[in-house]
Every structure is written in C-alpha cells, then in structure tokens.
Coordinates of C-alpha atoms in Angstrom, one line a residue:
M984 CA -56.3 -35.1 25.8
G985 CA -58.5 -36.9 28.2
R986 CA -62.2 -36.4 28.5
G987 CA -62.4 -32.6 29.2
Y988 CA -64.7 -30.3 31.2
P989 CA -67.4 -27.9 30.3
Y990 CA -66.4 -24.0 30.0
A991 CA -67.6 -21.1 28.4
I992 CA -66.0 -18.7 25.5
G993 CA -66.8 -15.2 24.2
L994 CA -66.7 -14.3 20.6
W995 CA -67.2 -10.7 19.3
G996 CA -66.1 -8.6 16.0
D997 CA -66.8 -6.1 13.8
L998 CA -66.7 -3.4 16.5
P999 CA -66.2 -0.6 17.0
Y1000 CA -67.1 1.2 14.1
S1001 CA -68.3 4.9 15.8
T1002 CA -67.9 6.9 18.9
A1003 CA -71.2 5.4 20.3
Q1004 CA -70.0 2.0 19.6
A1005 CA -66.7 2.4 21.2
A1006 CA -68.4 3.3 24.4
G1007 CA -70.4 0.3 24.1
V1008 CA -67.5 -1.9 23.7
N1009 CA -66.3 -0.7 27.0
H1010 CA -69.9 -2.1 28.6
L1011 CA -69.2 -5.3 26.4
I1012 CA -66.1 -5.8 28.0
E1013 CA -67.3 -5.3 31.7
D1014 CA -70.3 -7.9 30.6
M1015 CA -67.6 -10.4 29.5
N1016 CA -65.4 -9.8 32.4
A1017 CA -68.2 -10.4 34.7
Q1018 CA -68.5 -14.1 33.7
F1019 CA -65.8 -16.7 34.0
L1020 CA -64.6 -17.3 30.2
A1021 CA -61.7 -19.6 29.2
F1022 CA -61.0 -17.2 26.5
T1023 CA -62.5 -14.4 24.0
V1024 CA -61.8 -14.0 20.4
H1025 CA -62.5 -10.8 17.9
D1026 CA -63.0 -11.9 14.6
G1027 CA -61.7 -8.5 13.0
D1028 CA -62.7 -5.4 11.6
L1029 CA -61.6 -3.0 14.6
K1030 CA -63.2 0.2 12.5
S1031 CA -65.4 1.1 9.7
G1032 CA -64.2 0.6 6.2
G1033 CA -64.5 4.2 5.3
S1034 CA -62.3 5.5 7.9
E1035 CA -58.6 6.3 8.3
C1036 CA -56.2 3.2 9.3
T1037 CA -54.3 5.4 12.0
D1038 CA -52.4 4.1 14.4
A1039 CA -54.7 5.2 16.9
V1040 CA -57.3 2.6 15.7
Y1041 CA -54.8 -0.4 16.4
T1042 CA -53.7 0.9 19.9
A1043 CA -57.3 1.4 21.0
A1044 CA -58.2 -2.0 19.9
L1045 CA -55.0 -3.4 21.8
G1046 CA -56.3 -1.5 25.0
Y1047 CA -59.6 -3.3 24.5
F1048 CA -58.1 -6.6 24.3
N1049 CA -55.8 -6.2 27.2
A1050 CA -58.5 -5.1 29.4
L1051 CA -60.3 -8.6 29.2
K1052 CA -59.5 -10.6 32.1
A1053 CA -59.7 -14.0 29.9
P1054 CA -56.9 -14.4 27.3
A1055 CA -58.0 -12.5 24.4
M1056 CA -57.5 -13.6 20.8
F1057 CA -57.8 -11.8 17.6
T1058 CA -57.8 -12.2 13.9
P1059 CA -57.3 -9.2 11.4
G1060 CA -60.0 -8.1 9.2
D1061 CA -60.4 -6.4 5.8
N1062 CA -61.3 -3.1 7.3
D1063 CA -57.9 -3.3 9.3
W1064 CA -55.8 -3.8 6.2
T1065 CA -57.3 -4.8 2.9
D1066 CA -59.4 -1.9 2.7
C1067 CA -56.9 0.7 3.9
D1068 CA -55.9 1.1 0.2
R1069 CA -59.1 3.1 -0.4
N1070 CA -57.3 6.1 1.2
P1071 CA -54.3 7.1 -0.9
N1072 CA -52.5 7.6 2.4
Y1073 CA -52.0 4.1 3.1
N1074 CA -50.8 1.1 2.0
S1075 CA -52.8 -2.4 3.1
L1076 CA -49.4 -4.7 3.5
V1077 CA -47.9 -1.6 5.6
Q1078 CA -51.3 -1.9 7.8
L1079 CA -51.0 -5.6 7.9
D1080 CA -47.4 -5.6 9.0
K1081 CA -48.2 -3.2 11.7
E1082 CA -51.0 -5.6 12.9
R1083 CA -48.4 -8.4 13.1
K1084 CA -46.0 -6.5 15.1
L1085 CA -48.5 -5.0 17.7
F1086 CA -50.9 -7.8 18.3
F1087 CA -48.7 -10.9 17.1
D1088 CA -45.4 -10.2 18.4
T1089 CA -45.2 -13.0 20.6
P1090 CA -46.6 -16.7 20.7
F1091 CA -48.9 -15.4 23.7
S1092 CA -52.5 -14.1 23.3
L1093 CA -53.7 -10.7 24.4
G1094 CA -55.7 -10.2 27.5
Q1095 CA -54.7 -9.9 31.2
R1096 CA -54.6 -13.8 31.5
R1097 CA -52.5 -15.1 28.6
L1098 CA -52.5 -18.2 26.8
R1099 CA -49.8 -19.7 24.8
Q1100 CA -50.5 -20.4 21.4
E1101 CA -49.2 -22.5 18.2
V1102 CA -47.9 -19.9 15.7
Q1103 CA -47.6 -20.3 11.8
T1104 CA -44.1 -19.5 11.5
S1105 CA -43.1 -20.6 7.9
P1106 CA -42.6 -17.6 5.5
L1107 CA -45.5 -18.1 3.5
C1108 CA -47.3 -14.8 3.6
L1109 CA -46.5 -11.7 1.9
G1110 CA -45.1 -8.6 3.7
A1111 CA -45.0 -4.8 2.8
D1112 CA -41.3 -5.2 1.3
G1113 CA -41.9 -7.9 -1.0
S1114 CA -40.3 -10.4 1.0
Y1115 CA -42.3 -13.6 2.5
V1116 CA -43.0 -13.5 6.3
A1117 CA -44.5 -15.8 9.0
C1118 CA -48.4 -15.5 9.0
V1119 CA -47.8 -15.1 12.7
E1120 CA -51.7 -13.9 12.8
N1121 CA -52.5 -17.5 12.1
R1122 CA -53.0 -19.1 16.0
R1123 CA -53.8 -22.4 17.1
W1124 CA -54.6 -23.5 20.9
S1125 CA -56.4 -26.2 22.7
V1126 CA -58.6 -26.2 25.7
G1127 CA -60.3 -29.1 27.2
R1128 CA -60.0 -31.6 24.1
V1129 CA -61.2 -29.0 21.5
I1130 CA -58.9 -27.4 19.2
Y1131 CA -59.2 -23.7 18.2
A1132 CA -57.3 -22.1 15.1
T1133 CA -57.5 -18.5 13.5
M1134 CA -56.8 -17.8 9.7
N1135 CA -56.3 -14.5 8.1
V1136 CA -59.3 -15.0 5.6
Q1137 CA -60.7 -11.5 4.4
G1138 CA -63.7 -9.9 3.1
S1139 CA -63.4 -7.7 0.0
C1140 CA -63.1 -10.9 -2.1
N1141 CA -60.2 -12.1 0.2
N1142 CA -58.1 -9.1 -1.4
L1143 CA -59.0 -9.8 -5.0
C1144 CA -61.1 -6.8 -5.6
D1145 CA -62.2 -3.4 -4.1
V1146 CA -59.5 -0.4 -4.9
K1147 CA -56.3 -2.3 -5.0
P1148 CA -56.7 -6.0 -5.6
D1149 CA -53.5 -8.1 -4.8
P1150 CA -53.6 -11.4 -6.2
V1151 CA -50.0 -12.4 -5.4
E1152 CA -50.8 -11.4 -1.9
Y1153 CA -54.0 -13.4 -1.9
A1154 CA -52.4 -16.6 -3.4
A1155 CA -49.3 -16.9 -0.7
R1156 CA -51.9 -16.1 1.9
N1157 CA -54.6 -18.5 0.7
A1158 CA -52.3 -21.2 0.6
A1159 CA -51.1 -20.6 3.7
N1160 CA -54.4 -20.6 5.3
I1161 CA -55.2 -23.7 3.6
A1162 CA -52.0 -25.5 5.0
W1163 CA -52.8 -24.1 8.6
M1164 CA -56.3 -25.6 8.4
K1165 CA -55.4 -28.8 7.0
E1166 CA -52.6 -29.3 9.6
T1167 CA -55.3 -28.1 12.3
F1168 CA -57.3 -31.4 11.3
E1169 CA -54.4 -33.4 11.3
L1170 CA -53.5 -32.6 14.8
A1171 CA -57.2 -32.6 15.8
K1172 CA -57.1 -36.4 14.6
T1173 CA -53.8 -37.5 16.3
R1174 CA -54.8 -35.8 19.5
K1175 CA -58.3 -37.4 19.3
A1176 CA -59.8 -33.9 19.8
A1177 CA -63.7 -33.7 20.5
A1178 CA -64.3 -30.8 18.2
V1179 CA -62.7 -28.2 16.3
M1180 CA -63.5 -24.2 15.8
F1181 CA -62.2 -22.0 13.4
I1182 CA -62.2 -18.2 13.4
S1183 CA -61.7 -15.8 10.4
Q1184 CA -63.4 -12.4 9.3
A1185 CA -64.8 -13.1 5.8
N1186 CA -68.2 -14.3 5.3
P1187 CA -67.4 -16.6 2.0
G1188 CA -70.8 -17.2 1.0
W1189 CA -72.0 -20.7 1.3
D1190 CA -74.9 -20.9 -1.2
L1191 CA -77.5 -18.9 -3.2
N1192 CA -79.5 -17.8 -0.2
D1193 CA -78.0 -14.4 1.0
P1194 CA -77.6 -11.9 -1.7
E1195 CA -77.5 -8.7 0.5
R1196 CA -74.9 -10.1 2.9
A1197 CA -72.4 -12.7 1.2
P1198 CA -71.1 -13.8 -2.1
L1199 CA -73.6 -15.9 -3.9
R1200 CA -72.4 -19.6 -4.4
D1201 CA -73.4 -22.7 -6.1
P1202 CA -73.5 -24.9 -2.7
K1203 CA -72.5 -28.1 -4.7
T1204 CA -69.6 -26.7 -6.8
L1205 CA -68.8 -24.0 -4.3
A1206 CA -68.2 -21.8 -7.4
E1207 CA -69.1 -18.3 -7.0
T1208 CA -72.0 -17.2 -9.2
D1209 CA -72.5 -13.5 -8.9
G1210 CA -69.6 -12.2 -11.2
Y1211 CA -67.2 -11.4 -8.6
P1212 CA -63.8 -12.5 -8.3
D1213 CA -63.9 -15.6 -6.2
G1214 CA -61.6 -15.5 -3.2
F1215 CA -62.8 -18.6 -1.4
Q1216 CA -63.7 -21.4 -3.5
E1217 CA -60.3 -23.0 -3.1
F1218 CA -60.3 -22.8 0.4
L1219 CA -64.1 -23.9 1.0
S1220 CA -63.6 -27.0 -1.2
A1221 CA -60.3 -28.0 1.1
L1222 CA -62.7 -27.2 4.0
R1223 CA -65.3 -29.6 3.0
E1224 CA -63.0 -32.3 2.3
E1225 CA -61.4 -32.1 6.0
V1226 CA -64.8 -31.3 7.8
I1227 CA -66.3 -34.8 6.1
A1228 CA -63.0 -36.8 6.7
F1229 CA -63.1 -35.2 10.5
R1230 CA -66.5 -36.5 11.2
R1231 CA -66.6 -34.8 14.8
P1232 CA -68.2 -31.4 15.4
V1233 CA -66.6 -28.3 13.2
A1234 CA -67.8 -24.7 14.0
Y1235 CA -66.6 -21.9 11.6
V1236 CA -66.8 -18.4 13.2
H1237 CA -66.9 -15.4 11.0
G1238 CA -68.1 -11.8 11.1
D1239 CA -68.1 -9.5 8.0
S1240 CA -71.7 -9.5 7.1
H1241 CA -72.8 -8.0 10.4
Y1242 CA -75.8 -10.3 11.0
F1243 CA -76.1 -12.6 14.0
R1244 CA -76.7 -16.2 13.0
V1245 CA -76.0 -20.0 14.0
D1246 CA -76.8 -22.2 11.3
R1247 CA -76.0 -25.2 8.8
P1248 CA -75.4 -23.8 5.4
F1249 CA -72.4 -26.3 4.3
L1250 CA -73.5 -29.0 1.6
D1251 CA -71.3 -31.7 -0.1
A1252 CA -71.1 -32.2 -3.7
Q1253 CA -74.4 -33.9 -3.9
G1254 CA -76.4 -31.3 -2.1
R1255 CA -76.6 -33.0 1.3
R1256 CA -76.1 -30.9 4.4
L1257 CA -72.7 -31.5 6.5
E1258 CA -74.4 -32.9 9.6
N1259 CA -71.1 -31.9 11.7
F1260 CA -70.6 -28.5 10.6
T1261 CA -72.2 -25.2 12.0
R1262 CA -71.4 -21.8 10.6
V1263 CA -71.6 -19.1 13.5
E1264 CA -71.6 -15.2 12.7
T1265 CA -71.1 -12.8 15.4
F1266 CA -73.1 -9.7 15.9
G1267 CA -71.7 -6.5 14.2
D1268 CA -71.7 -3.1 13.4
N1269 CA -75.3 -1.2 12.8
Q1270 CA -74.1 2.3 13.1
G1271 CA -77.7 3.6 12.2
N1272 CA -78.6 2.2 15.5
G1273 CA -75.8 2.9 17.8
T1274 CA -75.1 0.5 20.2
N1275 CA -78.1 -2.1 19.0
D1276 CA -75.8 -4.6 18.2
V1277 CA -72.9 -4.1 20.4
Q1278 CA -73.2 -7.6 21.7
W1279 CA -71.5 -10.5 22.1
L1280 CA -71.8 -14.6 22.0
K1281 CA -71.2 -16.9 24.7
V1282 CA -70.2 -20.6 23.5
L1283 CA -70.7 -23.3 26.2
V1284 CA -68.2 -26.2 25.3
D1285 CA -68.6 -29.5 26.9
P1286 CA -66.2 -32.3 25.1
G1287 CA -68.5 -34.7 26.8
S1288 CA -71.3 -34.1 24.9
R1289 CA -72.5 -34.9 21.4
E1290 CA -72.6 -31.6 19.6
V1291 CA -69.8 -30.0 22.0
F1292 CA -71.0 -26.3 21.1
S1293 CA -74.0 -24.7 22.4
Y1294 CA -74.7 -20.9 21.8
Q1295 CA -76.1 -18.1 24.1
P1296 CA -76.2 -14.7 22.9
Q1297 CA -75.2 -12.0 25.2
I1298 CA -77.5 -8.9 25.2
V1299 CA -75.4 -6.4 27.2
P1300 CA -78.4 -4.5 29.4
V1301 CA -76.6 -0.8 28.9
N1302 CA -76.5 -1.4 25.3
R1303 CA -79.9 -2.2 24.8
V1304 CA -81.8 0.4 22.4
A1305 CA -84.9 -1.0 21.1
V1306 CA -86.2 -2.6 24.3
P1307 CA -84.8 -0.9 27.6
A1308 CA -83.5 -3.5 30.0
P1309 CA -86.1 -4.7 32.5

C-alpha cells in the first residue's frame, strides 16, 4: 500500500433531531465543505427515536450527504430503523430495507465526489420479507494505507430490547458484522495497513464507569452486568481478539449516547488496557440546547506516524450557543 500520506476526515452523527438542529446541520456541512477532507462519515441516527420514520427523513438525509463535497459515508442508526417499531404504523425491517435501497444501492459512497467501496454482498442479513439479503450497508474502503469499515451495530441492545426485539434478525446481523470485522483485519494484515478504523452507531458499553450513557459491562469478561439483554458481548469478544492480534492502531467510532469523547476503555481479560485501541464518540443531539452540540470531529490521519490518528473537535462558529463566537 506504500508509505501513505497525511490527510483529514470528518466524523459526525446523531443529527438532526429537531428543526433547529436541521438548520445547524446545514452550517455544519458548510464548515466541512470549507476544509479539504478525504471523506466524511455519519455514524447513524438521522432523527430522534420518538419521531415518525417518514420517507421525508431519509430523503432529507440524502440531501445532506450529497451536499458534502467530499465522499460521504453513512451507517444506519437505531432511530432510523430498529426504534421505528415504537410507532404501530412502521416496521423496523421495512425501514431498513428502505435505507438499503436509498443509501446503499451502488458500490459507491454518497457525496459530490464519490469513492468506490467494498460491500458485504453475501446474503447474511434479514430482510422484511423473511429472506436473507446482502448486508449492503456494511462497507469498506482504503485511503493512504489505512482501512476503514462500517458495521450495522445498533443501540437499543442491538435490537434485543425496546418495543419489538427481534432475536432472529439480531443473530443474523451480528454474525455478519463479526465476519466483516474479521475480514477487515485479515485484509489489513495482508496489505500491511498502518491502522484500521471502524464506524458503527451503538455505544456497546466498555466497562462499569458509564451508567448514564451506556450498558454496564465487566471489562474483563465483557459480560453485561445491568440486567438488560446483551447484544454486544460476542461482538466485543471477537473484536478484542482481533485488536490484540493486529498490534497496530485501531479506532472504533460510534455515536448513540451523545457525549463527545476520545478515550481508551477497552481492557484485556486480565484488566490491562489495550494500548493500540481508541474509542471515539462523535458529538450528538442535545435538543434542550438547540445547536449547542451540532458539531463535528476532524481526524488527522498520518499513516507514517506511530499513532496514525489525531483528533480535532470542530466547533461550528454559527452553531455556538453558550459562548458566542469571538
């Protein structure tokens, strides 16, 4: 893959949840477009979990993505499909099928510049009619010796809780995600990639320190301890094995709990921190404060450096609420 070259990418998600945030997203997109980015990724949740899953939500999102000058990637969020079951007029898998058709009908990204991606084409995921279909939302691409991949990992216990849990759908998609993740690591080893970044929606919970925002989990066994159905332990166990074996930097980007942070919460079975793993959570909805958190994260990627990724939160001047722009 060569030595690689420095570049920047943009990460965002869990937006917009309100009319005010929709206006803020337009400013966010203008801010992204004012900077030269190799690509952008939205890590899911195009709306609030309690609002209707209308077609207008998806078409508005498509407009946002295609307003971005850089290639625009997207991975679905629970508010976009699993949580649609909260309203009796909607069916979660019907909504996911709509997303697959609208956002993922070609092997190319969205955005004004398009980037060709690898697609998980094996029929491993469940469709609305009960048949198994390609998990076309799971994508992979490479830029400058770094491999990126999206995976359809969801909040709401990964579709094992909330209004209409679906264990059959979960089992199929979970197996597909694990296969896609392992294949990504194998490809990274073969290509001698400098690093790997995964992007999904759910905050799976990493330890016992975040009861307000994430599932509580024994960091050594990775078993959930809060009594809720555990839709993540098998995935996290497989991820931990691969991270340790890969040795080089791994970033895991998610949204879901609406709390911007960059940290290292992943431990091995003996309780030791995985030094090559970074969790990145993007900014997300704060409806009570309007556009206060309608911001994005710029990631500087230097494949020739030791850590590869460095992080710069981007506060959109027009979206500032608590402290006016200078």
